[in-house]
């Protein structure tokens, strides 16, 4: 059974990835790296940005981008619920499980491409950081852990969203949490309640952990310059790992139950209700 499910999931992921990786959509996956690369280029290699806030921003962004995984899962869930795909999947043996794994693999792969693009910008733009293969490998492991911690959020929200307003609200919340994760603006510059909220979620810790992985062994002058922006650079890496691991270990069993229950609720009547609600909300 497991082999059949994995085979189906891998086939689905391969089919879904072809247009994203081999077509013009690849530009959209690399867009964050392109924008950040232009930002570094505009400021110049000798600017304060290049020797201070730049490394802080880019290294934290790699981890924070894990928030795109639940964002994509919520969007995919809703679009395939409305199209009737989830209902068709439900009729297949272990269809829900294969679909969930396949979608997770698809979005994890596209996310990895985006994160790799940003990492390449870091390596090319900041050679003075002295980032070596060991740090790159550690960053890859951290990024994977961050994705595993964030994925259950997407599965749970995707299973619960039943109308376009719910989807828009969910995506707005995720984007808000992504923006306030500390990757772009230091948490010390935000209201206290934002820091408290982010301490309970994986986004902040993903950002801090990738920053630690890349800046933790950097030259002291560079590290100190970046650390002036946030006291948490490189701090408590074991705490970051523990929180992300807890989200993954606890989140996936909970998400599995929610997804399983959600697929049981996929019927012709619920599909028609979702489509009717969509037409009403669209004014049709």
mmCIF file of C-alpha atoms in Angstrom:
data_model
loop_
_atom_site.group_PDB
_atom_site.id
_atom_site.type_symbol
_atom_site.label_atom_id
_atom_site.label_comp_id
_atom_site.label_asym_id
_atom_site.label_seq_id
_atom_site.Cartn_x
_atom_site.Cartn_y
_atom_site.Cartn_z
ATOM 1 C CA UNK A 1 0.000 0.000 0.000
ATOM 2 C CA UNK A 2 2.746 2.431 0.976
ATOM 3 C CA UNK A 3 4.616 1.765 -2.258
ATOM 4 C CA UNK A 4 1.492 2.370 -4.345
ATOM 5 C CA UNK A 5 0.740 5.619 -2.512
ATOM 6 C CA UNK A 6 4.298 6.903 -2.928
ATOM 7 C CA UNK A 7 4.342 5.933 -6.602
ATOM 8 C CA UNK A 8 1.098 7.813 -7.212
ATOM 9 C CA UNK A 9 2.324 10.819 -5.216
ATOM 10 C CA UNK A 10 5.635 10.979 -7.086
ATOM 11 C CA UNK A 11 3.866 10.690 -10.446
ATOM 12 C CA UNK A 12 1.511 13.519 -9.518
ATOM 13 C CA UNK A 13 4.382 15.700 -8.305
ATOM 14 C CA UNK A 14 6.360 15.047 -11.498
ATOM 15 C CA UNK A 15 3.396 16.004 -13.680
ATOM 16 C CA UNK A 16 2.676 19.144 -11.635
ATOM 17 C CA UNK A 17 6.303 20.268 -11.621
ATOM 18 C CA UNK A 18 6.925 20.129 -15.371
ATOM 19 C CA UNK A 19 5.135 23.386 -16.267
ATOM 20 C CA UNK A 20 6.574 25.154 -13.211
ATOM 21 C CA UNK A 21 10.203 24.151 -13.626
ATOM 22 C CA UNK A 22 10.554 23.816 -17.392
ATOM 23 C CA UNK A 23 8.416 26.767 -18.480
ATOM 24 C CA UNK A 24 8.251 30.540 -17.981
ATOM 25 C CA UNK A 25 6.889 29.955 -14.471
ATOM 26 C CA UNK A 26 10.477 29.313 -13.386
ATOM 27 C CA UNK A 27 11.021 33.087 -13.461
ATOM 28 C CA UNK A 28 8.337 33.555 -10.808
ATOM 29 C CA UNK A 29 10.070 30.994 -8.583
ATOM 30 C CA UNK A 30 13.355 32.897 -8.873
ATOM 31 C CA UNK A 31 11.695 36.315 -8.540
ATOM 32 C CA UNK A 32 12.509 36.842 -4.812
ATOM 33 C CA UNK A 33 16.180 36.107 -5.476
ATOM 34 C CA UNK A 34 16.190 38.410 -8.504
ATOM 35 C CA UNK A 35 14.641 41.279 -6.515
ATOM 36 C CA UNK A 36 17.052 40.843 -3.603
ATOM 37 C CA UNK A 37 19.983 40.590 -6.012
ATOM 38 C CA UNK A 38 18.978 43.883 -7.636
ATOM 39 C CA UNK A 39 18.643 45.449 -4.180
ATOM 40 C CA UNK A 40 22.193 44.428 -3.284
ATOM 41 C CA UNK A 41 23.513 45.594 -6.670
ATOM 42 C CA UNK A 42 21.834 49.014 -6.378
ATOM 43 C CA UNK A 43 23.340 49.602 -2.925
ATOM 44 C CA UNK A 44 26.808 48.496 -4.039
ATOM 45 C CA UNK A 45 29.341 46.091 -2.506
ATOM 46 C CA UNK A 46 30.920 48.747 -0.271
ATOM 47 C CA UNK A 47 27.701 50.154 1.170
ATOM 48 C CA UNK A 48 26.488 49.866 4.753
ATOM 49 C CA UNK A 49 23.715 47.656 3.402
ATOM 50 C CA UNK A 50 26.224 45.121 2.067
ATOM 51 C CA UNK A 51 28.115 44.980 5.359
ATOM 52 C CA UNK A 52 25.209 45.264 7.778
ATOM 53 C CA UNK A 53 21.513 44.927 7.106
ATOM 54 C CA UNK A 54 21.969 43.115 3.775
ATOM 55 C CA UNK A 55 23.283 39.828 5.202
ATOM 56 C CA UNK A 56 20.696 40.034 7.993
ATOM 57 C CA UNK A 57 17.876 40.471 5.477
ATOM 58 C CA UNK A 58 18.857 37.852 2.919
ATOM 59 C CA UNK A 59 19.909 35.078 5.290
ATOM 60 C CA UNK A 60 16.715 35.427 7.315
ATOM 61 C CA UNK A 61 14.578 35.496 4.188
ATOM 62 C CA UNK A 62 15.720 31.987 3.214
ATOM 63 C CA UNK A 63 14.065 30.514 6.304
ATOM 64 C CA UNK A 64 11.056 32.815 6.336
ATOM 65 C CA UNK A 65 10.195 31.761 2.777
ATOM 66 C CA UNK A 66 8.935 28.508 4.314
ATOM 67 C CA UNK A 67 5.731 30.491 4.908
ATOM 68 C CA UNK A 68 5.083 30.195 1.165
ATOM 69 C CA UNK A 69 4.459 26.468 1.613
ATOM 70 C CA UNK A 70 1.225 26.817 3.652
ATOM 71 C CA UNK A 71 0.238 29.710 1.390
ATOM 72 C CA UNK A 72 0.485 27.498 -1.694
ATOM 73 C CA UNK A 73 -1.258 24.590 0.017
ATOM 74 C CA UNK A 74 -4.257 26.729 1.022
ATOM 75 C CA UNK A 75 -4.572 28.083 -2.516
ATOM 76 C CA UNK A 76 -4.249 24.619 -4.073
ATOM 77 C CA UNK A 77 -6.733 23.088 -1.662
ATOM 78 C CA UNK A 78 -9.398 25.652 -2.458
ATOM 79 C CA UNK A 79 -8.930 25.664 -6.237
ATOM 80 C CA UNK A 80 -9.025 21.866 -6.437
ATOM 81 C CA UNK A 81 -12.013 21.696 -4.113
ATOM 82 C CA UNK A 82 -13.959 24.062 -6.379
ATOM 83 C CA UNK A 83 -12.873 22.210 -9.530
ATOM 84 C CA UNK A 84 -14.060 18.900 -8.083
ATOM 85 C CA UNK A 85 -10.588 17.357 -8.043
ATOM 86 C CA UNK A 86 -10.760 16.530 -4.334
ATOM 87 C CA UNK A 87 -14.058 14.727 -4.836
ATOM 88 C CA UNK A 88 -12.582 12.657 -7.653
ATOM 89 C CA UNK A 89 -9.484 11.918 -5.583
ATOM 90 C CA UNK A 90 -11.652 10.719 -2.728
ATOM 91 C CA UNK A 91 -13.050 7.904 -4.869
ATOM 92 C CA UNK A 92 -9.572 6.427 -5.444
ATOM 93 C CA UNK A 93 -7.946 3.951 -3.030
ATOM 94 C CA UNK A 94 -5.848 6.023 -0.612
ATOM 95 C CA UNK A 95 -6.415 8.928 -2.974
ATOM 96 C CA UNK A 96 -6.438 11.572 -0.257
ATOM 97 C CA UNK A 97 -3.088 10.458 1.130
ATOM 98 C CA UNK A 98 -1.448 10.242 -2.296
ATOM 99 C CA UNK A 99 -2.836 13.658 -3.271
ATOM 100 C CA UNK A 100 -1.586 15.264 -0.039
ATOM 101 C CA UNK A 101 1.914 13.812 -0.369
ATOM 102 C CA UNK A 102 2.097 14.717 -4.053
ATOM 103 C CA UNK A 103 1.036 18.302 -3.454
ATOM 104 C CA UNK A 104 3.458 18.639 -0.550
ATOM 105 C CA UNK A 105 6.326 17.373 -2.722
ATOM 106 C CA UNK A 106 5.370 19.729 -5.551
ATOM 107 C CA UNK A 107 5.292 22.839 -3.401
ATOM 108 C CA UNK A 108 8.355 21.770 -1.411
ATOM 109 C CA UNK A 109 10.327 21.479 -4.653
ATOM 110 C CA UNK A 110 9.246 24.878 -5.956
ATOM 111 C CA UNK A 111 9.981 26.421 -2.552
ATOM 112 C CA UNK A 112 13.452 24.868 -2.581
ATOM 113 C CA UNK A 113 14.137 26.465 -5.971
ATOM 114 C CA UNK A 114 13.120 29.867 -4.585
ATOM 115 C CA UNK A 115 15.260 29.456 -1.467
ATOM 116 C CA UNK A 116 18.211 28.285 -3.554
ATOM 117 C CA UNK A 117 17.927 31.423 -5.670
ATOM 118 C CA UNK A 118 18.195 33.623 -2.570
ATOM 119 C CA UNK A 119 21.083 31.532 -1.225
ATOM 120 C CA UNK A 120 22.988 31.985 -4.493
ATOM 121 C CA UNK A 121 22.544 35.758 -4.162
ATOM 122 C CA UNK A 122 23.969 35.575 -0.626
ATOM 123 C CA UNK A 123 26.999 33.568 -1.769
ATOM 124 C CA UNK A 124 27.721 35.837 -4.738
ATOM 125 C CA UNK A 125 26.995 39.175 -3.047
ATOM 126 C CA UNK A 126 28.687 38.635 0.312
ATOM 127 C CA UNK A 127 31.928 36.685 -0.249
ATOM 128 C CA UNK A 128 33.385 38.309 2.884
ATOM 129 C CA UNK A 129 31.065 36.151 4.990
ATOM 130 C CA UNK A 130 33.248 33.163 4.155
ATOM 131 C CA UNK A 131 30.307 30.788 3.776
ATOM 132 C CA UNK A 132 31.534 27.262 3.062
ATOM 133 C CA UNK A 133 29.981 23.968 1.935
ATOM 134 C CA UNK A 134 29.289 22.913 5.528
ATOM 135 C CA UNK A 135 27.210 26.032 6.159
ATOM 136 C CA UNK A 136 25.337 25.560 2.887
ATOM 137 C CA UNK A 137 24.534 21.955 3.840
ATOM 138 C CA UNK A 138 23.412 23.076 7.302
ATOM 139 C CA UNK A 139 21.200 25.749 5.738
ATOM 140 C CA UNK A 140 19.611 23.149 3.447
ATOM 141 C CA UNK A 141 18.820 20.949 6.459
ATOM 142 C CA UNK A 142 17.382 23.921 8.342
ATOM 143 C CA UNK A 143 15.245 24.936 5.352
ATOM 144 C CA UNK A 144 13.853 21.400 5.100
ATOM 145 C CA UNK A 145 13.039 21.351 8.821
ATOM 146 C CA UNK A 146 11.347 24.759 8.497
ATOM 147 C CA UNK A 147 9.221 23.496 5.610
ATOM 148 C CA UNK A 148 8.178 20.420 7.593
ATOM 149 C CA UNK A 149 7.203 22.680 10.492
ATOM 150 C CA UNK A 150 5.132 25.015 8.304
ATOM 151 C CA UNK A 151 3.430 22.441 6.059
ATOM 152 C CA UNK A 152 0.833 21.273 8.644
ATOM 153 C CA UNK A 153 -0.473 24.837 8.872
ATOM 154 C CA UNK A 154 -1.263 24.792 5.162
ATOM 155 C CA UNK A 155 -2.937 21.380 5.290
ATOM 156 C CA UNK A 156 -5.107 22.337 8.274
ATOM 157 C CA UNK A 157 -6.175 25.725 6.901
ATOM 158 C CA UNK A 158 -6.727 24.268 3.439
ATOM 159 C CA UNK A 159 -9.015 21.576 4.832
ATOM 160 C CA UNK A 160 -11.086 24.132 6.737
ATOM 161 C CA UNK A 161 -11.455 26.841 4.074
ATOM 162 C CA UNK A 162 -14.771 26.478 2.243
ATOM 163 C CA UNK A 163 -15.282 29.825 0.500
ATOM 164 C CA UNK A 164 -13.269 32.478 -1.279
ATOM 165 C CA UNK A 165 -13.431 34.909 1.644
ATOM 166 C CA UNK A 166 -12.047 32.271 3.965
ATOM 167 C CA UNK A 167 -9.227 31.589 1.516
ATOM 168 C CA UNK A 168 -8.410 35.285 1.181
ATOM 169 C CA UNK A 169 -8.436 35.734 4.954
ATOM 170 C CA UNK A 170 -6.180 32.709 5.468
ATOM 171 C CA UNK A 171 -3.716 33.929 2.861
ATOM 172 C CA UNK A 172 -3.727 37.449 4.315
ATOM 173 C CA UNK A 173 -2.958 36.069 7.779
ATOM 174 C CA UNK A 174 -0.101 33.916 6.463
ATOM 175 C CA UNK A 175 1.362 36.839 4.498
ATOM 176 C CA UNK A 176 1.095 39.042 7.589
ATOM 177 C CA UNK A 177 2.931 36.472 9.687
ATOM 178 C CA UNK A 178 5.537 36.125 6.931
ATOM 179 C CA UNK A 179 6.094 39.890 6.844
ATOM 180 C CA UNK A 180 6.447 40.123 10.641
ATOM 181 C CA UNK A 181 8.640 37.032 11.050
ATOM 182 C CA UNK A 182 11.720 39.148 11.699
ATOM 183 C CA UNK A 183 13.289 38.410 8.326
ATOM 184 C CA UNK A 184 12.692 41.905 6.945
ATOM 185 C CA UNK A 185 12.135 44.058 10.026
ATOM 186 C CA UNK A 186 13.817 43.238 13.352
ATOM 187 C CA UNK A 187 11.314 42.032 15.930
ATOM 188 C CA UNK A 188 12.840 44.492 18.371
ATOM 189 C CA UNK A 189 11.391 47.279 16.200
ATOM 190 C CA UNK A 190 7.861 45.825 16.328
ATOM 191 C CA UNK A 191 5.223 45.903 19.087
ATOM 192 C CA UNK A 192 5.796 43.422 21.903
ATOM 193 C CA UNK A 193 2.663 41.436 21.097
ATOM 194 C CA UNK A 194 4.007 40.695 17.609
ATOM 195 C CA UNK A 195 7.117 39.132 19.113
ATOM 196 C CA UNK A 196 5.003 37.091 21.526
ATOM 197 C CA UNK A 197 2.802 35.839 18.685
ATOM 198 C CA UNK A 198 5.769 34.979 16.484
ATOM 199 C CA UNK A 199 7.410 33.108 19.361
ATOM 200 C CA UNK A 200 4.529 30.619 19.196
ATOM 201 C CA UNK A 201 4.819 30.088 15.435
ATOM 202 C CA UNK A 202 7.512 28.495 13.242
ATOM 203 C CA UNK A 203 8.113 31.444 10.904
ATOM 204 C CA UNK A 204 10.290 33.467 13.274
ATOM 205 C CA UNK A 205 12.382 30.492 14.290
ATOM 206 C CA UNK A 206 12.882 29.417 10.679
ATOM 207 C CA UNK A 207 14.197 32.887 9.868
ATOM 208 C CA UNK A 208 16.523 33.000 12.866
ATOM 209 C CA UNK A 209 17.859 29.501 12.297
ATOM 210 C CA UNK A 210 18.879 30.057 8.668
ATOM 211 C CA UNK A 211 20.444 33.350 9.714
ATOM 212 C CA UNK A 212 22.419 31.523 12.388
ATOM 213 C CA UNK A 213 23.438 28.771 9.952
ATOM 214 C CA UNK A 214 24.941 31.294 7.526
ATOM 215 C CA UNK A 215 26.157 34.056 9.857
ATOM 216 C CA UNK A 216 27.087 31.982 12.879
ATOM 217 C CA UNK A 217 30.570 31.233 11.541
ATOM 218 C CA UNK A 218 31.026 34.472 9.634
ATOM 219 C CA UNK A 219 33.838 36.922 10.245
ATOM 220 C CA UNK A 220 33.367 38.646 13.639
ATOM 221 C CA UNK A 221 33.129 42.146 12.144
ATOM 222 C CA UNK A 222 30.400 41.128 9.725
ATOM 223 C CA UNK A 223 28.495 39.178 12.351
ATOM 224 C CA UNK A 224 28.637 42.050 14.798
ATOM 225 C CA UNK A 225 27.445 44.487 12.158
ATOM 226 C CA UNK A 226 24.469 42.303 11.332
ATOM 227 C CA UNK A 227 23.792 41.538 14.982
ATOM 228 C CA UNK A 228 23.372 45.243 15.706
ATOM 229 C CA UNK A 229 20.046 44.995 13.935
ATOM 230 C CA UNK A 230 18.691 42.213 16.103
ATOM 231 C CA UNK A 231 19.941 40.693 19.346
ATOM 232 C CA UNK A 232 18.663 37.296 18.231
ATOM 233 C CA UNK A 233 21.099 36.649 15.369
ATOM 234 C CA UNK A 234 22.614 33.250 16.027
ATOM 235 C CA UNK A 235 20.980 33.033 19.445
ATOM 236 C CA UNK A 236 19.589 29.793 20.870
ATOM 237 C CA UNK A 237 19.873 27.572 17.760
ATOM 238 C CA UNK A 238 18.866 24.507 19.784
ATOM 239 C CA UNK A 239 15.707 26.299 20.902
ATOM 240 C CA UNK A 240 14.910 27.115 17.268
ATOM 241 C CA UNK A 241 15.417 23.483 16.264
ATOM 242 C CA UNK A 242 13.291 22.225 19.165
ATOM 243 C CA UNK A 243 10.367 24.517 18.323
ATOM 244 C CA UNK A 244 10.450 23.694 14.609
ATOM 245 C CA UNK A 245 10.714 19.974 15.356
ATOM 246 C CA UNK A 246 7.770 20.234 17.762
ATOM 247 C CA UNK A 247 5.664 21.885 15.064
ATOM 248 C CA UNK A 248 6.534 19.083 12.644
ATOM 249 C CA UNK A 249 6.086 16.201 15.099
ATOM 250 C CA UNK A 250 2.818 17.485 16.560
ATOM 251 C CA UNK A 251 1.531 19.223 13.450
ATOM 252 C CA UNK A 252 1.611 16.344 10.984
ATOM 253 C CA UNK A 253 -0.556 13.914 13.040
ATOM 254 C CA UNK A 254 -3.063 16.705 13.669
ATOM 255 C CA UNK A 255 -3.013 17.689 9.997
ATOM 256 C CA UNK A 256 -3.480 14.048 8.962
ATOM 257 C CA UNK A 257 -6.648 13.794 11.054
ATOM 258 C CA UNK A 258 -8.008 17.087 9.735
ATOM 259 C CA UNK A 259 -7.217 16.174 6.119
ATOM 260 C CA UNK A 260 -8.784 12.732 6.497
ATOM 261 C CA UNK A 261 -11.944 14.250 7.939
ATOM 262 C CA UNK A 262 -11.963 16.900 5.223
ATOM 263 C CA UNK A 263 -11.846 14.316 2.443
ATOM 264 C CA UNK A 264 -14.761 12.441 4.025
ATOM 265 C CA UNK A 265 -16.762 15.653 3.790
ATOM 266 C CA UNK A 266 -16.162 15.945 0.033
ATOM 267 C CA UNK A 267 -19.482 14.973 -1.572
ATOM 268 C CA UNK A 268 -21.499 16.089 -4.576
ATOM 269 C CA UNK A 269 -23.776 18.143 -2.333
ATOM 270 C CA UNK A 270 -20.879 19.931 -0.592
ATOM 271 C CA UNK A 271 -19.211 20.571 -3.961
ATOM 272 C CA UNK A 272 -22.383 22.148 -5.309
ATOM 273 C CA UNK A 273 -22.701 24.202 -2.128
ATOM 274 C CA UNK A 274 -19.121 25.473 -2.476
ATOM 275 C CA UNK A 275 -19.692 26.372 -6.127
ATOM 276 C CA UNK A 276 -22.991 28.055 -5.319
ATOM 277 C CA UNK A 277 -21.322 30.108 -2.597
ATOM 278 C CA UNK A 278 -18.539 31.073 -5.001
ATOM 279 C CA UNK A 279 -21.048 32.227 -7.625
ATOM 280 C CA UNK A 280 -22.919 34.262 -5.013
ATOM 281 C CA UNK A 281 -19.735 35.872 -3.704
ATOM 282 C CA UNK A 282 -18.667 36.639 -7.274
ATOM 283 C CA UNK A 283 -22.013 38.269 -8.029
ATOM 284 C CA UNK A 284 -22.928 35.737 -10.717
#
